[in-house]
């Protein structure tokens, strides 16, 4: 009698485990679908994010070579932090 009860408990636990594994797989599937490229592109479009018109390749440079200071076109007025 004890062995039969134990077998019924094991069977119930196995069914519960299969149900939980099924729920987990379903959740993983739904989250995986959210990160699909088509979903990301759709969400980006809704946020008015668009692909770049052009891509500029920046040349590599040695990290040991000091770079020159940047040159700016035009000027920007400087405002004291206390006046802002």
Coordinates of N, CA and C in Angstrom, one line a residue:
X1 N 0.8 -1.2 0.0 CA 0.0 0.0 0.0 C 0.9 1.3 0.0
X2 N 1.9 1.2 0.8 CA 2.8 2.4 0.9 C 3.5 2.6 -0.5
X3 N 3.9 1.6 -1.2 CA 4.6 1.7 -2.5 C 3.6 2.3 -3.5
X4 N 2.4 1.9 -3.5 CA 1.4 2.4 -4.4 C 1.1 3.8 -4.2
X5 N 1.0 4.3 -2.9 CA 0.8 5.7 -2.6 C 2.0 6.5 -3.1
X6 N 3.2 6.0 -2.9 CA 4.4 6.7 -3.3 C 4.4 6.8 -4.8
X7 N 4.0 5.8 -5.5 CA 4.0 5.9 -7.0 C 3.0 6.9 -7.5
X8 N 1.9 7.0 -6.8 CA 0.9 8.1 -7.2 C 1.4 9.5 -6.9
X9 N 2.1 9.6 -5.8 CA 2.8 10.9 -5.5 C 3.8 11.3 -6.5
X10 N 4.6 10.3 -6.9 CA 5.7 10.5 -7.9 C 5.0 10.9 -9.2
X11 N 4.0 10.2 -9.6 CA 3.3 10.5 -10.9 C 2.7 12.0 -10.8
X12 N 2.2 12.4 -9.7 CA 1.6 13.7 -9.6 C 2.7 14.7 -9.7
X13 N 3.8 14.5 -9.1 CA 5.0 15.4 -9.1 C 5.5 15.5 -10.5
X14 N 5.6 14.4 -11.2 CA 6.1 14.4 -12.6 C 5.1 15.2 -13.5
X15 N 3.8 15.1 -13.3 CA 2.9 15.9 -14.0 C 3.1 17.4 -13.7
X16 N 3.3 17.7 -12.5 CA 3.5 19.1 -12.1 C 4.8 19.6 -12.7
X17 N 5.8 18.8 -12.7 CA 7.1 19.2 -13.3 C 6.9 19.5 -14.8
X18 N 6.2 18.6 -15.5 CA 6.0 18.8 -16.9 C 5.2 20.1 -17.2
X19 N 4.2 20.4 -16.3 CA 3.4 21.6 -16.5 C 4.3 22.8 -16.3
X20 N 5.1 22.8 -15.3 CA 6.0 23.9 -15.0 C 7.0 24.1 -16.2
X21 N 7.6 23.0 -16.7 CA 8.5 23.1 -17.8 C 7.8 23.7 -19.0
X22 N 6.6 23.3 -19.3 CA 5.8 23.8 -20.4 C 5.5 25.3 -20.2
X23 N 5.2 25.7 -19.0 CA 5.0 27.2 -18.8 C 6.3 28.0 -19.0
X24 N 7.4 27.4 -18.6 CA 8.7 28.1 -18.7 C 9.0 28.2 -20.2
X25 N 8.8 27.1 -20.9 CA 9.2 27.1 -22.4 C 8.3 28.1 -23.1
X26 N 7.0 28.3 -22.7 CA 6.1 29.2 -23.3 C 6.6 30.7 -23.0
X27 N 7.0 30.9 -21.8 CA 7.5 32.2 -21.4 C 8.8 32.6 -22.2
X28 N 9.7 31.6 -22.3 CA 10.9 31.8 -23.0 C 10.6 32.1 -24.5
X29 N 9.7 31.4 -25.1 CA 9.3 31.6 -26.5 C 8.7 33.0 -26.7
X30 N 7.9 33.5 -25.8 CA 7.3 34.8 -25.9 C 8.3 35.9 -25.8
X31 N 9.3 35.7 -24.8 CA 10.3 36.7 -24.7 C 11.3 36.7 -25.8
X32 N 11.5 35.6 -26.4 CA 12.4 35.5 -27.5 C 11.8 36.2 -28.7
X33 N 10.5 36.1 -28.9 CA 9.8 36.8 -30.0 C 9.9 38.3 -29.8
X34 N 10.0 38.8 -28.6 CA 10.1 40.2 -28.4 C 11.4 40.8 -28.8
X35 N 12.5 39.9 -28.8 CA 13.8 40.4 -29.1 C 14.1 40.0 -30.6
X36 N 13.2 39.6 -31.4 CA 13.4 39.3 -32.8 C 13.7 40.6 -33.5
X37 N 14.6 40.5 -34.5 CA 14.9 41.7 -35.3 C 13.7 42.5 -35.9
X38 N 12.7 41.7 -36.3 CA 11.5 42.4 -36.9 C 10.8 43.2 -35.8
X39 N 10.7 42.6 -34.6 CA 10.0 43.3 -33.5 C 10.8 44.6 -33.1
X40 N 12.1 44.5 -33.1 CA 12.9 45.6 -32.7 C 12.8 46.7 -33.8
X41 N 12.8 46.3 -35.0 CA 12.7 47.3 -36.1 C 11.3 48.0 -36.1
X42 N 10.3 47.2 -35.8 CA 8.9 47.8 -35.6 C 8.8 48.8 -34.5
X43 N 9.4 48.4 -33.3 CA 9.4 49.3 -32.2 C 10.2 50.6 -32.4
X44 N 11.4 50.4 -33.1 CA 12.2 51.5 -33.5 C 11.5 52.5 -34.4
X45 N 10.8 51.9 -35.4 CA 10.0 52.8 -36.3 C 8.9 53.5 -35.5
X46 N 8.3 52.9 -34.6 CA 7.2 53.6 -33.8 C 7.8 54.7 -33.0
X47 N 9.1 54.6 -32.6 CA 9.8 55.7 -31.9 C 10.5 56.7 -32.8
X48 N 10.2 56.6 -34.1 CA 10.7 57.5 -35.1 C 12.3 57.4 -35.2
X49 N 12.8 56.2 -34.9 CA 14.2 55.9 -35.1 C 14.3 55.3 -36.5
X50 N 15.2 55.8 -37.3 CA 15.4 55.3 -38.6 C 16.8 54.8 -38.8
X51 N 17.1 54.0 -39.9 CA 18.4 53.6 -40.2 C 19.2 54.8 -40.7
X52 N 20.5 54.7 -40.6 CA 21.4 55.8 -41.0 C 21.3 55.9 -42.6
X53 N 21.4 57.2 -43.0 CA 21.5 57.4 -44.5 C 22.8 57.1 -45.0
X54 N 23.9 57.3 -44.2 CA 25.2 56.9 -44.6 C 26.0 56.6 -43.4
X55 N 27.1 55.8 -43.7 CA 28.0 55.4 -42.6 C 29.4 55.8 -43.0
X56 N 30.0 56.5 -42.1 CA 31.4 57.0 -42.3 C 32.4 56.1 -41.5
X57 N 33.3 55.5 -42.2 CA 34.3 54.7 -41.6 C 35.4 55.6 -41.0
X58 N 35.6 55.4 -39.8 CA 36.7 56.2 -39.1 C 38.0 55.4 -39.2
X59 N 39.0 56.0 -39.7 CA 40.3 55.3 -39.8 C 40.9 55.0 -38.4
X60 N 41.6 53.9 -38.4 CA 42.3 53.5 -37.1 C 43.5 54.4 -36.9
X61 N 43.9 54.5 -35.7 CA 45.1 55.2 -35.3 C 45.8 54.5 -34.2
X62 N 47.1 54.7 -34.0 CA 47.8 54.1 -33.0 C 47.5 54.8 -31.6
X63 N 47.4 54.0 -30.6 CA 47.0 54.6 -29.3 C 48.3 55.3 -28.7
X64 N 49.4 55.1 -29.2 CA 50.6 55.7 -28.7 C 50.9 57.0 -29.3
X65 N 50.3 57.3 -30.4 CA 50.5 58.6 -31.1 C 49.5 59.6 -30.6
X66 N 50.0 60.8 -30.1 CA 49.1 61.8 -29.6 C 48.3 62.5 -30.8
X67 N 47.1 62.7 -30.6 CA 46.3 63.3 -31.6 C 46.3 64.8 -31.5
X68 N 46.2 65.5 -32.7 CA 46.2 67.0 -32.6 C 44.9 67.4 -32.0
X69 N 44.9 68.7 -31.6 CA 43.7 69.3 -31.0 C 42.7 69.5 -32.1
X70 N 41.4 69.4 -31.7 CA 40.3 69.5 -32.8 C 40.3 71.0 -33.2
X71 N 39.9 71.1 -34.5 CA 39.7 72.5 -35.1 C 38.2 72.7 -35.3
X72 N 37.7 73.8 -34.8 CA 36.3 74.1 -34.9 C 36.0 75.1 -35.9
X73 N 34.9 75.0 -36.6 CA 34.4 76.0 -37.5 C 33.5 76.9 -36.8
X74 N 33.7 78.2 -36.9 CA 32.9 79.2 -36.2 C 33.3 79.3 -34.7
X75 N 32.4 79.7 -33.9 CA 32.7 79.9 -32.5 C 31.4 79.7 -31.7
X76 N 31.6 79.5 -30.4 CA 30.5 79.4 -29.5 C 30.7 80.4 -28.4
X77 N 29.6 81.0 -28.0 CA 29.8 82.0 -26.9 C 29.9 81.3 -25.6
X78 N 30.7 81.8 -24.8 CA 30.8 81.1 -23.4 C 30.0 81.9 -22.4
X79 N 29.3 81.1 -21.6 CA 28.5 81.7 -20.6 C 29.0 81.2 -19.2
X80 N 29.1 82.1 -18.3 CA 29.5 81.7 -17.0 C 28.5 80.8 -16.3
X81 N 28.9 79.9 -15.5 CA 28.0 79.0 -14.9 C 27.1 79.7 -13.9
X82 N 27.6 80.8 -13.3 CA 26.8 81.5 -12.3 C 25.7 82.3 -13.0
X83 N 25.8 82.6 -14.3 CA 24.8 83.4 -15.0 C 23.7 82.5 -15.5
X84 N 24.0 81.3 -15.8 CA 22.9 80.3 -16.3 C 21.9 80.2 -15.4

